[in-house]
PDB file of C-alpha atoms in Angstrom:
ATOM      1  CA  UNK V   1       0.462  -0.037  -0.296  1.00 90.00           C
ATOM      2  CA  UNK V   2       1.501   3.736  -0.882  1.00 92.00           C
ATOM      3  CA  UNK V   3       0.120   6.284   1.041  1.00 95.00           C
ATOM      4  CA  UNK V   4       0.003  10.160  -1.060  1.00 95.00           C
ATOM      5  CA  UNK V   5      -1.029  13.530   0.836  1.00 96.00           C
ATOM      6  CA  UNK V   6      -3.564  14.843  -1.206  1.00 97.00           C
ATOM      7  CA  UNK V   7      -5.545  18.167  -1.582  1.00 98.00           C
ATOM      8  CA  UNK V   8      -9.323  16.852  -1.244  1.00 98.00           C
ATOM      9  CA  UNK V   9     -12.684  19.354  -1.598  1.00 98.00           C
ATOM     10  CA  UNK V  10     -14.860  19.699   1.413  1.00 97.00           C
ATOM     11  CA  UNK V  11     -17.400  19.481   0.234  1.00 97.00           C
ATOM     12  CA  UNK V  12     -16.142  15.844  -0.215  1.00 97.00           C
ATOM     13  CA  UNK V  13     -15.116  14.692   2.414  1.00 96.00           C
ATOM     14  CA  UNK V  14     -18.655  13.440   3.806  1.00 95.00           C
ATOM     15  CA  UNK V  15     -18.686  10.667   0.906  1.00 97.00           C
ATOM     16  CA  UNK V  16     -15.218  10.493   1.232  1.00 96.00           C
ATOM     17  CA  UNK V  17     -14.528   9.189   4.637  1.00 93.00           C
ATOM     18  CA  UNK V  18     -18.438   8.202   5.858  1.00 94.00           C
ATOM     19  CA  UNK V  19     -20.392   7.385   2.515  1.00 94.00           C
ATOM     20  CA  UNK V  20     -23.043   9.435   2.901  1.00 96.00           C
ATOM     21  CA  UNK V  21     -23.537  11.430  -0.764  1.00 96.00           C
ATOM     22  CA  UNK V  22     -26.457  13.243   0.447  1.00 95.00           C
ATOM     23  CA  UNK V  23     -26.220  17.023  -0.582  1.00 94.00           C
ATOM     24  CA  UNK V  24     -23.386  15.965  -4.001  1.00 96.00           C
ATOM     25  CA  UNK V  25     -24.542  16.079  -7.322  1.00 96.00           C
ATOM     26  CA  UNK V  26     -24.240  13.661  -9.993  1.00 96.00           C
ATOM     27  CA  UNK V  27     -21.744  15.305 -11.721  1.00 95.00           C
ATOM     28  CA  UNK V  28     -19.667  15.182  -8.322  1.00 95.00           C
ATOM     29  CA  UNK V  29     -20.979  11.744  -7.384  1.00 96.00           C
ATOM     30  CA  UNK V  30     -18.570  10.649 -10.746  1.00 96.00           C
ATOM     31  CA  UNK V  31     -15.740  12.912 -10.253  1.00 95.00           C
ATOM     32  CA  UNK V  32     -15.178  11.646  -7.110  1.00 96.00           C
ATOM     33  CA  UNK V  33     -16.112   8.197  -7.846  1.00 96.00           C
ATOM     34  CA  UNK V  34     -13.775   8.076 -10.749  1.00 95.00           C
ATOM     35  CA  UNK V  35     -10.675   9.759  -9.018  1.00 95.00           C
ATOM     36  CA  UNK V  36     -10.944   7.237  -6.087  1.00 94.00           C
ATOM     37  CA  UNK V  37     -11.043   3.560  -8.502  1.00 93.00           C
ATOM     38  CA  UNK V  38      -8.420   4.991 -11.179  1.00 91.00           C
ATOM     39  CA  UNK V  39      -5.987   5.526  -7.733  1.00 91.00           C
ATOM     40  CA  UNK V  40      -7.207   2.411  -6.360  1.00 93.00           C
ATOM     41  CA  UNK V  41      -7.591   4.549  -2.664  1.00 95.00           C
ATOM     42  CA  UNK V  42      -8.668   2.236  -0.196  1.00 95.00           C
ATOM     43  CA  UNK V  43      -8.685   5.235   2.714  1.00 95.00           C
ATOM     44  CA  UNK V  44      -9.019   8.785   3.157  1.00 96.00           C
ATOM     45  CA  UNK V  45      -8.026  10.285   6.656  1.00 96.00           C
ATOM     46  CA  UNK V  46      -8.146  14.485   6.784  1.00 97.00           C
ATOM     47  CA  UNK V  47      -4.831  15.557   8.396  1.00 96.00           C
ATOM     48  CA  UNK V  48      -5.694  16.878  11.384  1.00 94.00           C
ATOM     49  CA  UNK V  49      -3.522  20.018  13.423  1.00 91.00           C
ATOM     50  CA  UNK V  50      -2.731  19.419  17.652  1.00 92.00           C
ATOM     51  CA  UNK V  51      -6.162  20.407  18.380  1.00 92.00           C
ATOM     52  CA  UNK V  52      -7.555  17.729  16.257  1.00 92.00           C
ATOM     53  CA  UNK V  53      -9.084  20.353  13.769  1.00 94.00           C
ATOM     54  CA  UNK V  54      -9.140  20.489   9.825  1.00 94.00           C
ATOM     55  CA  UNK V  55      -7.071  23.155   8.558  1.00 94.00           C
ATOM     56  CA  UNK V  56      -8.886  24.752   5.155  1.00 97.00           C
ATOM     57  CA  UNK V  57      -7.773  27.453   2.655  1.00 97.00           C
ATOM     58  CA  UNK V  58      -8.257  27.228  -1.114  1.00 98.00           C
ATOM     59  CA  UNK V  59      -6.232  25.546  -3.740  1.00 98.00           C
ATOM     60  CA  UNK V  60      -7.066  26.448  -7.374  1.00 98.00           C
ATOM     61  CA  UNK V  61      -5.840  22.793  -8.342  1.00 96.00           C
ATOM     62  CA  UNK V  62      -7.590  20.556  -5.940  1.00 97.00           C
ATOM     63  CA  UNK V  63      -7.508  16.728  -6.959  1.00 96.00           C
ATOM     64  CA  UNK V  64     -10.405  16.569  -8.761  1.00 94.00           C
ATOM     65  CA  UNK V  65     -13.038  19.585  -9.801  1.00 92.00           C
ATOM     66  CA  UNK V  66     -13.056  23.035 -10.056  1.00 94.00           C
ATOM     67  CA  UNK V  67     -10.699  25.644  -7.673  1.00 97.00           C
ATOM     68  CA  UNK V  68     -12.180  25.846  -4.084  1.00 97.00           C
ATOM     69  CA  UNK V  69     -11.835  25.146  -0.927  1.00 98.00           C
ATOM     70  CA  UNK V  70      -9.892  21.901   0.123  1.00 98.00           C
ATOM     71  CA  UNK V  71      -8.053  19.941   3.428  1.00 98.00           C
ATOM     72  CA  UNK V  72      -4.836  17.566   3.349  1.00 98.00           C
ATOM     73  CA  UNK V  73      -6.489  14.383   3.143  1.00 97.00           C
ATOM     74  CA  UNK V  74      -3.525  11.306   3.879  1.00 97.00           C
ATOM     75  CA  UNK V  75      -4.360   8.993   1.045  1.00 96.00           C
ATOM     76  CA  UNK V  76      -4.036   4.630   0.816  1.00 96.00           C
ATOM     77  CA  UNK V  77      -3.930   3.567  -2.146  1.00 95.00           C
ATOM     78  CA  UNK V  78      -3.534   0.476  -4.332  1.00 93.00           C
ATOM     79  CA  UNK V  79      -2.200   1.734  -7.855  1.00 77.00           C
ATOM     80  CA  UNK V  80      -4.288  -0.726  -9.837  1.00 68.00           C
ATOM     81  CA  UNK V  81      -2.579  -2.489 -12.481  1.00 63.00           C
ATOM     82  CA  UNK V  82      -3.771  -1.121 -16.547  1.00 62.00           C
ATOM     83  CA  UNK V  83      -4.651  -4.266 -18.443  1.00 57.00           C
TER      84      UNK V  83
END
């Protein structure tokens, strides 16, 4: 298993961490699912500060979607083999 840190849009965290898709559009779900499957994501773990708080910030280039507020997340993945 590999690990990387990525800029994950805050609007997607409920879905990625808890599986709660409420409030997301079909297009947003497709973007998230494409990235998730393409990378072989196993775990998405938001990086927290010493007080167990997230530190959101604006990014012009999140890992998926349009420029938005993001949080850094540790991503554990297994790169799928291409056939």
